[in-house]
PDB file of C-alpha atoms in Angstrom:
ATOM      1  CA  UNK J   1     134.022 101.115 123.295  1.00  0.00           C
ATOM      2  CA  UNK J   2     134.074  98.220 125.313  1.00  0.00           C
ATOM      3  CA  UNK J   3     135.841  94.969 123.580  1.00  0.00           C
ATOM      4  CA  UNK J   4     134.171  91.778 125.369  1.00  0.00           C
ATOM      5  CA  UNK J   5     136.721  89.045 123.291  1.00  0.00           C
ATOM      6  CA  UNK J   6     140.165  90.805 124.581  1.00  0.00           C
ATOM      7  CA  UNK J   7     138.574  91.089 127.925  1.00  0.00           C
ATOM      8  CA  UNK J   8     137.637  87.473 127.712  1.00  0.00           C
ATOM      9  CA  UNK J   9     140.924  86.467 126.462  1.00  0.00           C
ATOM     10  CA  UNK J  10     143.121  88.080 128.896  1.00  0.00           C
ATOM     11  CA  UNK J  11     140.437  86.937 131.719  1.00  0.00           C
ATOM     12  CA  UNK J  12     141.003  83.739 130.671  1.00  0.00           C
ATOM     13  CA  UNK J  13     144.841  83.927 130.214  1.00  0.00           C
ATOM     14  CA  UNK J  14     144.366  84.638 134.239  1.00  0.00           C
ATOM     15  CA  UNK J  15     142.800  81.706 135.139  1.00  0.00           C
ATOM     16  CA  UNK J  16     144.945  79.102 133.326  1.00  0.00           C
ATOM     17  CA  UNK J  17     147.688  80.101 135.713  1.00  0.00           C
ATOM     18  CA  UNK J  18     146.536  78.591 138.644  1.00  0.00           C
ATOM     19  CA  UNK J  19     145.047  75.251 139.084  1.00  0.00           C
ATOM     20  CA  UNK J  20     144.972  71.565 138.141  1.00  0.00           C
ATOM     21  CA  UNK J  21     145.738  70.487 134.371  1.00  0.00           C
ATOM     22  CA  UNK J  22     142.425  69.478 134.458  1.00  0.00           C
ATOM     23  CA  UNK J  23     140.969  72.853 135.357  1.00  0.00           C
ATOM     24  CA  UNK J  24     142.607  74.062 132.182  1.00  0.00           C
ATOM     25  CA  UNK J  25     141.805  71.838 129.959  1.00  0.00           C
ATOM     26  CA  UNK J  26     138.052  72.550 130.999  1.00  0.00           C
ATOM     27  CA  UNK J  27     138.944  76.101 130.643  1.00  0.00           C
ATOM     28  CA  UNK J  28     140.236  75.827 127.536  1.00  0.00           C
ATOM     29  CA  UNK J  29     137.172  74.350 126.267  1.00  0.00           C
ATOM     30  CA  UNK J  30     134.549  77.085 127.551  1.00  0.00           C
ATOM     31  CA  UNK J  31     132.443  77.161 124.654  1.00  0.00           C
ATOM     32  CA  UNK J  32     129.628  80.127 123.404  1.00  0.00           C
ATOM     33  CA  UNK J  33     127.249  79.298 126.802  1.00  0.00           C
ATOM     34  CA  UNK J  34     129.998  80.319 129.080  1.00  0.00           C
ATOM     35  CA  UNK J  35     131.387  83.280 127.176  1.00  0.00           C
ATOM     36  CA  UNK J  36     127.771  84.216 126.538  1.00  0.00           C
ATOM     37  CA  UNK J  37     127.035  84.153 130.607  1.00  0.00           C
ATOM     38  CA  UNK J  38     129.969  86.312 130.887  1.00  0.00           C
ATOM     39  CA  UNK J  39     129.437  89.206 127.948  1.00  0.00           C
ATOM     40  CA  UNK J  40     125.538  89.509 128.607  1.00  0.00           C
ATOM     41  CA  UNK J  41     124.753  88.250 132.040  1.00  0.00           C
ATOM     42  CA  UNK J  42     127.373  88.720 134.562  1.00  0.00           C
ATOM     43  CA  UNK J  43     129.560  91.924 133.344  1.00  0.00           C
ATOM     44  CA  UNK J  44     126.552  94.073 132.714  1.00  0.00           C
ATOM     45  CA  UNK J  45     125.130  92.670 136.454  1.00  0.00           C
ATOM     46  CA  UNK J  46     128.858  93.126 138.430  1.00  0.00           C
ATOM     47  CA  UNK J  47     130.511  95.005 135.871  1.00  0.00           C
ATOM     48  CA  UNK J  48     133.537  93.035 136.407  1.00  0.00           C
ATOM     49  CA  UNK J  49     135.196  89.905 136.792  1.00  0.00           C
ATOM     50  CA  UNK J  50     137.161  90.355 140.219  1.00  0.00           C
ATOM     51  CA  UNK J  51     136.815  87.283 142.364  1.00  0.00           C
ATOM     52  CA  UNK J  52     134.922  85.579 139.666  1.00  0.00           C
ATOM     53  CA  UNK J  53     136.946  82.044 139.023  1.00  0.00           C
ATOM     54  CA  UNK J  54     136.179  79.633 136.353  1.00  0.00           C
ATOM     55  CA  UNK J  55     135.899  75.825 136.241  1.00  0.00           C
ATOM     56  CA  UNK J  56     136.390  76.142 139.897  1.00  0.00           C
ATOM     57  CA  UNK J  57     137.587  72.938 141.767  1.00  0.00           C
ATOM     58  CA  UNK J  58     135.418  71.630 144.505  1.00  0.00           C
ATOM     59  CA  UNK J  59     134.753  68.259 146.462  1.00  0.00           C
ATOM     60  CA  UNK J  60     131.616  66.571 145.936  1.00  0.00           C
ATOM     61  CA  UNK J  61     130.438  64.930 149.271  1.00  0.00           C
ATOM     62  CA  UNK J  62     131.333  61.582 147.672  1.00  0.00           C
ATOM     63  CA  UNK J  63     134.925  62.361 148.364  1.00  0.00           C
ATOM     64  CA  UNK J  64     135.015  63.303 144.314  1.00  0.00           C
ATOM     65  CA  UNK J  65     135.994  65.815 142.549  1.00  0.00           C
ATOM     66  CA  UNK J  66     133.679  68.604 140.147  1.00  0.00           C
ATOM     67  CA  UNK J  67     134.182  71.672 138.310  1.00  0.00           C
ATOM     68  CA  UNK J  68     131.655  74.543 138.487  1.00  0.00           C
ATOM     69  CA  UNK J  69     131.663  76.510 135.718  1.00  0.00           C
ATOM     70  CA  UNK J  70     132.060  79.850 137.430  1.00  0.00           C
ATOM     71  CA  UNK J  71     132.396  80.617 141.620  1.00  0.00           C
ATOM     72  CA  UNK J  72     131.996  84.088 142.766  1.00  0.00           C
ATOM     73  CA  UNK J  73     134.535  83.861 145.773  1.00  0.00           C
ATOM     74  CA  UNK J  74     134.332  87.091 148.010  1.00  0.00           C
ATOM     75  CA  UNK J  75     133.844  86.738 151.790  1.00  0.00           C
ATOM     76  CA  UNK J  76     131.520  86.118 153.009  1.00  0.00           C
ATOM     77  CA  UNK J  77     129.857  85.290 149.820  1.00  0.00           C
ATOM     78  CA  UNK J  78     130.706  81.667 147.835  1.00  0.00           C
ATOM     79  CA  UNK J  79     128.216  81.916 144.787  1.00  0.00           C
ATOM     80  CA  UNK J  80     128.377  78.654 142.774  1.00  0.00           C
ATOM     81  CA  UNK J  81     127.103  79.178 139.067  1.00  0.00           C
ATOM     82  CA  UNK J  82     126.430  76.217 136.159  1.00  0.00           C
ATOM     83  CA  UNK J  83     125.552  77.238 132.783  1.00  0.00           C
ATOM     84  CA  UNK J  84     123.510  74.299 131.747  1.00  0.00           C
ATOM     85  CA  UNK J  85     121.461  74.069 128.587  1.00  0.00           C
ATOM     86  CA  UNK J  86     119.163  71.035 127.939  1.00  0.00           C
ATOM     87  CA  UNK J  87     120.693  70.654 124.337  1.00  0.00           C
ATOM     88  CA  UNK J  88     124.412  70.557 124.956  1.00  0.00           C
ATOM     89  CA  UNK J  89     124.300  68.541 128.282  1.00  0.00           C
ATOM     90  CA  UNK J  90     121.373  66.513 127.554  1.00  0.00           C
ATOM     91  CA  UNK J  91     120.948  65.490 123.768  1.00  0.00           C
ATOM     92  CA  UNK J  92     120.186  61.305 124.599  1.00  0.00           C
ATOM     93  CA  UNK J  93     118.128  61.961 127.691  1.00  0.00           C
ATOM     94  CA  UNK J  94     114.155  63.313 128.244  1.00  0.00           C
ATOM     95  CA  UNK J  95     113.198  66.243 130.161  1.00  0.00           C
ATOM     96  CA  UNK J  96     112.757  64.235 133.233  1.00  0.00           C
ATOM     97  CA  UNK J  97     115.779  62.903 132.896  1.00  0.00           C
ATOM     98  CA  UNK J  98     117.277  65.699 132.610  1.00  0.00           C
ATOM     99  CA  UNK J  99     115.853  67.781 135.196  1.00  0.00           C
ATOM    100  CA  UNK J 100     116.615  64.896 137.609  1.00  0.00           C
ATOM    101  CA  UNK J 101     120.258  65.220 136.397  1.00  0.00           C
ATOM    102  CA  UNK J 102     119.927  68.816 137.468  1.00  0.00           C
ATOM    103  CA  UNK J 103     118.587  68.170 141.169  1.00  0.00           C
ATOM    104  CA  UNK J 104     121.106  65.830 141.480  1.00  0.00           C
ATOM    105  CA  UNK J 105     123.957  68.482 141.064  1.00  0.00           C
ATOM    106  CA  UNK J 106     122.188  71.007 143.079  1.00  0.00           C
ATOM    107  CA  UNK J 107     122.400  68.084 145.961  1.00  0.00           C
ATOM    108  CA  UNK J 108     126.028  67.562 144.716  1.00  0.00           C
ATOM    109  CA  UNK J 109     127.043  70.840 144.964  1.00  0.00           C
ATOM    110  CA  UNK J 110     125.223  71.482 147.840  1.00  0.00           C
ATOM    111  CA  UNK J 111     128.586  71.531 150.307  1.00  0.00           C
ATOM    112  CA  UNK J 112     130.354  74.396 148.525  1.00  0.00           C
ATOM    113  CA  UNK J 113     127.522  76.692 149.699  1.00  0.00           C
ATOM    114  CA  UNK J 114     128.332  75.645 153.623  1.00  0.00           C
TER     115      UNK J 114
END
């Protein structure tokens, strides 16, 4: 039987090797929405986590820096993915608000997909 928490753990152990301190700090905190993504969304889809990278480091194209939550990284494919709940990310704003907060990282993020 499959055992989604060692998986996740030793996944995880794999990522905090490479990358910024601030990539695994943010990896570190991955809270139930990310693990959740993982155990009922993307290994049932893919089946695996093989070029799957979390809190991925990218350049926003205001010269700053982001973290996506998860990047699917195989040529030619760059597959940027944000697990973003309106509770969360969005307790002291509206709906609007937060759906503008939304197109605005979709605009953001819009130069990792080039």
């Amino acid at each position: 039987m499959f055992e989604f928490e060692a998986y996740y753990k030793e996944w995880l152990a794999e990522q905090l090797k490479a990358g910024s301190s601030e990539r695994q700090r943010k990896l570190k905190e991955h809270g139930h929405a990310e693990k959740s993504f993982l155990e009922h969304v993307w290994l049932p889809a893919i089946g695996g986590t093989e070029y799957l990278h979390g809190e991925y480091e990218v350049s926003d194209f205001k010269d700053g820096v982001r973290f996506l939550d998860f990047a699917y990284l195989r040529h030619p494919h760059k597959i940027a993915i944000e697990i973003d709940g309106y509770g969360p990310h969005s307790r002291d704003i509206d709906r609007r608000g937060f759906a503008d907060r939304l197109q605005r990282r979709r605009l953001d993020r819009a130069s990792f997909l080039v």
